[in-house]
Amino acid sequence: MALIRRLVFCCLLVFAASLIVADALDAQGIPAEEYAQRRRAVIERMDSGAVAVYLAGTSKKRSNDVDFEFVQDKNFLYLTGYPDPGAILFLSKEKFPRNGQPTHAILFVPPTNPAMEQWVGKHMSGEEARITLGFGSTASTSEFRAFMDSTLKTKRLLYYDPRISLMLSDKVTHVRLRTGREFRNAVSKRYPGLVLRSAFRLVSSQRARKSPAELRLMQKAIDATVDAHLEAFRSAEPGMFEYELEAVIEYCFRREGCDGPAFPSIVGSGPNSTTLHYEKNTRRMRKGDMVVMDIGAEYQGYSADVTRTIPVSGVFRPEQRELYEIVLRAREAALAAVKPGVRFSELTDAAMEIIRAAGFGKYFNHSVSHHLGLDTHDPVGYGPLEEGNVITIEPGIYIPEGANVDRKYWNIGIRIEDDVLVTKDGYEILSKEAPVEIDAIEAIMAQEGIGNLPVGREKETR
Ligand SMILES: [Mn+2]
């Protein structure tokens, strides 16, 4: 009987644990095994006798004693999935004993601090990290300094995050070091012969190829961004302020469960449409303006980046139509060039050829593509395209007032940007649900949007 009771109890425990794991998987999106696999791939790329250190992000001051909302460092997020600040990832090429278990990796997690928890809540504990993030071994960051000191004495190569000098200067090691150079000098004095290299390059080529789990998260961010565009198309009308469209857009991001915008939303109308990264969004839009909306939701750390350009009145004027159709053809040309082995410069050349032939080459002055992923401009190296890359295709024409062209073109900026998966022999447009054709845009703009509804006290007076 006692045995049966124990068996039932054990089954219940296993069931409860599986619920926790299932819940965590659901919340994380990336399975624990994939995080472990990413770390193994980095370790494979390390030289023998090497160790690597990656740091979590730190909070950034917004005003007096208020910080910006915390955003995890993207390399750290990629390798750990750990959501909170202050943690440290340690990797070793060779296995080393840790509590009797040989391991390649330790996640150092800040110690619990009940006084702090009352203000900011609990951070993820070492135990949770072991269950949900695939770590065999975790420790407290209070042990990190002593651990590193004894480890580095026996190692010949350290891949490091340049921010480690900040880390060493305050809470973790209590060594006062301010600059990267001071850090490197102090390290070579204490550990003669130890070679220092950046830890970032070990991750970047890997981050360039998106896994199926990553593509699912990116599609979610892109879908919310597409919906935001549709709702902005419907809502736009002369007399509205740019920030009203921004509000519609960012409402859609949050409504669909995204973290928020991955970068400041660009809603540039009239003259502002010719400024590439205009983000004040304070102008009142007028009949006859074009509006560039370059926006992207972030979902579980992954960014979308989709641009559409619309006439605020809902109907393209002839000269707007003319320029828009050139950009549309440049988009087709760049897309047609997308496949493995192609260089980024070839994509830009394909778009430029069309725009130049139309006589507006001078007014397209950026490259047509970048990698997209955890970072909006994913820092993953710009070699030839590979299957599994996600890139943007974003040709544009921007004609400022006073430009040496017929003045009917002045103050017209147009950019069309899509998020594109590189496949085995071509591409797939992940943002294809956001229309680019003039007829389709005008038809959607004729509808009502959530930006046209009265809110709050307006409801009583309208
Ligand atoms: Mn972009």
Short mmCIF file of C-alpha atoms in Angstrom, two decimals, residues 36 160 224 269 342 424 433 455:
data_model
loop_
_atom_site.label_atom_id
_atom_site.label_comp_id
_atom_site.label_asym_id
_atom_site.label_seq_id
_atom_site.Cartn_x
_atom_site.Cartn_y
_atom_site.Cartn_z
CA ALA A 36 21.38 23.88 -25.33
CA TYR A 160 34.70 38.08 -23.91
CA ALA A 224 0.98 41.82 -35.97
CA SER A 269 4.03 62.48 -43.85
CA VAL A 342 23.65 36.10 -53.92
CA LYS A 424 16.53 26.60 -51.08
CA GLU A 433 -0.46 39.88 -46.42
CA VAL A 455 -12.43 57.56 -27.40
#
